[in-house]
Short mmCIF file of C-alpha atoms in Angstrom, two decimals:
data_model
loop_
_atom_site.label_atom_id
_atom_site.label_comp_id
_atom_site.label_asym_id
_atom_site.label_seq_id
_atom_site.Cartn_x
_atom_site.Cartn_y
_atom_site.Cartn_z
CA THR F 14 14.92 -38.84 35.32
CA GLU F 15 13.86 -36.10 37.78
CA VAL F 16 10.29 -34.75 37.75
CA THR F 17 9.54 -32.05 40.31
CA GLY F 18 6.99 -29.85 38.55
CA ARG F 19 3.34 -30.31 39.22
CA TYR F 20 1.75 -32.34 36.36
CA ALA F 21 5.16 -32.59 34.71
CA THR F 22 6.48 -35.50 32.61
CA GLY F 23 10.02 -36.69 32.11
CA VAL F 24 11.03 -39.51 29.78
CA GLY F 25 14.63 -40.51 29.12
CA SER F 26 17.82 -40.98 31.10
CA ASP F 27 18.70 -37.83 33.03
CA ALA F 28 15.59 -36.03 31.74
CA THR F 29 14.47 -33.21 34.04
CA ALA F 30 11.03 -31.60 34.25
CA HIS F 31 10.85 -28.86 36.87
CA GLY F 32 8.20 -26.50 35.43
CA VAL F 33 4.50 -26.88 36.11
CA ASP F 34 2.91 -28.83 33.23
CA SER F 35 6.35 -29.21 31.60
CA THR F 36 7.55 -32.14 29.52
CA ALA F 37 11.14 -33.38 28.97
CA LEU F 38 11.64 -36.11 26.32
CA GLY F 39 15.08 -37.51 25.62
CA HIS F 40 18.45 -38.04 27.28
CA ALA F 41 19.32 -35.06 29.46
CA ALA F 42 16.33 -33.06 28.12
CA THR F 43 15.46 -30.28 30.58
CA ALA F 44 12.14 -28.44 30.90
CA VAL F 45 12.47 -25.85 33.66
CA ALA F 46 9.80 -23.30 32.60
CA ASP F 47 6.08 -23.73 33.14
CA ASP F 48 4.11 -25.24 30.24
CA SER F 49 7.38 -25.81 28.33
CA VAL F 50 8.46 -28.85 26.28
CA ALA F 51 12.06 -30.04 25.69
CA LEU F 52 12.25 -32.52 22.79
CA GLY F 53 15.43 -34.50 22.13
CA ALA F 54 18.70 -35.19 23.85
CA ASN F 55 20.17 -32.23 25.70
CA SER F 56 17.31 -29.91 24.71
CA VAL F 57 16.52 -27.09 27.15
CA ALA F 58 13.13 -25.42 27.48
CA ASP F 59 13.71 -22.42 29.77
CA ARG F 60 10.92 -20.09 28.57
CA ALA F 61 7.25 -20.57 29.50
CA ASN F 62 4.90 -21.83 26.83
CA THR F 63 7.63 -22.85 24.42
CA VAL F 64 8.82 -26.01 22.68
CA SER F 65 12.56 -26.42 22.45
CA VAL F 66 14.33 -28.92 20.15
CA GLY F 67 17.88 -27.97 21.16
CA ASN F 68 20.07 -25.82 23.35
CA ALA F 69 21.35 -22.64 21.78
CA GLU F 70 23.92 -22.02 24.55
CA ALA F 71 25.51 -25.38 23.85
CA GLY F 72 25.27 -24.94 20.09
CA THR F 73 22.71 -27.78 19.75
CA THR F 74 20.11 -26.91 17.16
CA ARG F 75 17.76 -29.09 15.16
CA GLN F 76 15.37 -28.76 12.28
CA LEU F 77 11.69 -29.47 12.31
CA THR F 78 11.08 -31.40 9.10
CA ASN F 79 8.01 -32.43 7.12
CA VAL F 80 6.03 -29.45 8.42
CA ALA F 81 2.70 -29.04 6.63
CA ARG F 82 1.69 -25.71 5.13
CA ALA F 83 0.27 -23.29 7.68
CA THR F 84 -3.47 -22.75 7.43
CA GLN F 85 -4.22 -20.81 10.64
CA ALA F 86 -2.74 -17.63 12.13
CA ASN F 87 -0.90 -19.51 14.89
CA ASP F 88 0.51 -22.33 12.70
CA ALA F 89 4.19 -22.73 11.97
CA VAL F 90 5.20 -21.62 8.47
CA ASN F 91 7.45 -23.87 6.38
CA LEU F 92 10.31 -22.72 4.15
CA GLY F 93 8.28 -23.27 0.98
CA GLN F 94 5.67 -20.78 2.18
CA MET F 95 8.31 -18.31 3.18
CA ASN F 96 10.01 -18.50 -0.19
CA GLU F 97 6.70 -17.93 -1.95
CA ARG F 98 6.08 -14.84 0.19
CA PHE F 99 9.61 -13.52 -0.40
CA ALA F 100 9.11 -14.04 -4.18
CA ARG F 101 5.92 -11.93 -4.08
CA VAL F 102 7.63 -9.20 -2.04
CA ASP F 103 10.57 -9.22 -4.51
CA ASP F 104 8.09 -8.87 -7.40
CA GLN F 105 6.46 -5.90 -5.65
CA PHE F 106 9.82 -4.21 -5.12
CA ARG F 107 10.71 -4.76 -8.76
CA SER F 108 7.41 -3.14 -9.77
CA ILE F 109 8.09 -0.15 -7.50
CA ASP F 110 11.62 0.14 -8.96
CA ARG F 111 10.17 0.21 -12.49
CA ARG F 112 7.73 2.90 -11.45
CA PHE F 113 10.53 5.02 -9.96
CA ASP F 114 12.60 4.48 -13.10
CA ASP F 115 9.70 5.61 -15.24
CA MET F 116 9.15 8.62 -13.01
CA ASP F 117 12.85 9.54 -13.21
CA ARG F 118 12.74 9.33 -16.97
CA ARG F 119 9.60 11.52 -17.09
CA ILE F 120 11.18 14.10 -14.80
CA ASP F 121 14.29 14.16 -17.01
CA SER F 122 12.06 14.44 -20.09
CA MET F 123 10.19 17.43 -18.56
CA GLY F 124 13.51 19.05 -17.69
CA ALA F 125 14.74 18.60 -21.26
CA MET F 126 11.52 20.07 -22.60
CA GLY F 127 11.78 23.01 -20.19
CA ALA F 128 15.35 23.67 -21.33
CA ALA F 129 14.37 23.44 -24.99
CA THR F 130 11.43 25.84 -24.47
CA ALA F 131 13.63 28.32 -22.59
CA TYR F 132 16.24 28.40 -25.31
CA MET F 133 13.59 28.69 -28.02
CA THR F 134 11.91 31.59 -26.24
CA ALA F 135 15.17 33.36 -25.55
CA SER F 136 16.16 33.00 -29.19
CA ALA F 137 12.91 34.50 -30.41
CA ALA F 138 13.09 37.40 -27.99
CA GLY F 139 16.37 38.58 -29.47
CA VAL F 140 15.03 38.93 -33.02
CA ALA F 141 13.83 42.47 -33.94
CA ALA F 142 10.97 41.62 -36.37
CA THR F 143 7.22 41.47 -36.38
CA HIS F 144 7.13 37.75 -37.07
CA ARG F 145 9.64 35.56 -35.22
CA PHE F 146 10.18 31.82 -35.45
CA ALA F 147 12.60 30.02 -33.14
CA ALA F 148 13.71 26.54 -32.17
CA GLY F 149 15.54 25.17 -29.19
CA VAL F 150 16.92 21.89 -27.96
CA GLY F 151 17.47 20.62 -24.42
CA SER F 152 18.80 17.59 -22.65
CA GLN F 153 18.59 16.31 -19.07
CA GLY F 154 19.54 12.95 -17.57
CA GLY F 155 19.85 11.28 -20.98
CA GLU F 156 16.52 12.57 -22.24
CA SER F 157 16.43 15.04 -25.16
CA ALA F 158 13.73 17.44 -26.35
CA PHE F 159 13.08 19.83 -29.21
CA ALA F 160 10.94 22.98 -29.00
CA VAL F 161 9.52 25.28 -31.74
CA GLY F 162 7.71 28.55 -31.36
CA TYR F 163 6.29 31.57 -33.09
CA GLN F 164 6.10 35.11 -31.81
CA ARG F 165 4.16 37.97 -33.36
CA GLY F 166 4.46 41.61 -32.37
CA PHE F 167 1.43 43.95 -32.49
CA ARG F 168 0.91 47.64 -31.82
CA GLU F 169 4.48 48.61 -32.73
CA GLY F 170 5.94 45.92 -30.47
CA ARG F 171 3.92 46.82 -27.39
CA THR F 172 1.97 43.55 -27.54
CA ILE F 173 3.60 40.14 -28.15
CA LEU F 174 1.85 36.85 -28.76
CA THR F 175 3.88 33.64 -28.36
CA VAL F 176 2.84 30.09 -29.17
CA GLY F 177 5.06 27.02 -29.04
CA GLY F 178 5.51 23.38 -28.22
CA ALA F 179 8.19 21.09 -26.93
CA PHE F 180 8.58 17.41 -27.80
CA SER F 181 10.53 14.56 -26.30
CA ARG F 182 10.48 10.85 -27.05
CA ASP F 183 7.25 10.23 -25.09
CA ASP F 184 6.05 13.61 -23.86
CA THR F 185 4.61 16.77 -25.43
CA SER F 186 4.11 20.22 -24.00
CA VAL F 187 2.39 23.17 -25.65
CA GLY F 188 1.84 26.68 -24.47
CA ALA F 189 0.87 30.20 -25.40
CA GLY F 190 1.44 33.57 -23.91
CA VAL F 191 0.84 37.23 -24.42
CA GLY F 192 2.75 40.26 -23.18
CA PHE F 193 1.84 43.95 -23.05
CA GLY F 194 3.92 47.07 -22.67
CA PHE F 195 2.86 50.66 -22.32
#
């Protein structure tokens, strides 16, 4: 055992404590950094204010077992706590995924209704009559819609009134318009 650091402690054959206030416990444990602790055979503590239970360069790693649940900000967290947190994060991501899926479906539904309304309006515009009824269908991204509308011409066709609606599985759109010509 070799202890050269001020207020250092070394326990175990070939234990070395060179850092100020360092502690080396175990065969060939080495604490070279200030305020460091090396626990167990061949452990190396070479960073200040750390506790080492192995030596990564030599491939020596150990587990800390029977760790209580953390209760303060600077406590170590055990795997059980981490798994609980990961489960909550996973649940939040699943919730966000569902919301995006719902939004995608609504966007597709609106696109289908827009297409149905456009085809309904175009069909009514091509009919030369005072009263015009038209229907249209549309589809986008697996969502389908149906639109119906009515147009009425006034003043020898110089004024047109249009009313209509589009319907998908969960959404409805209605509208009205008027056009003038002179």
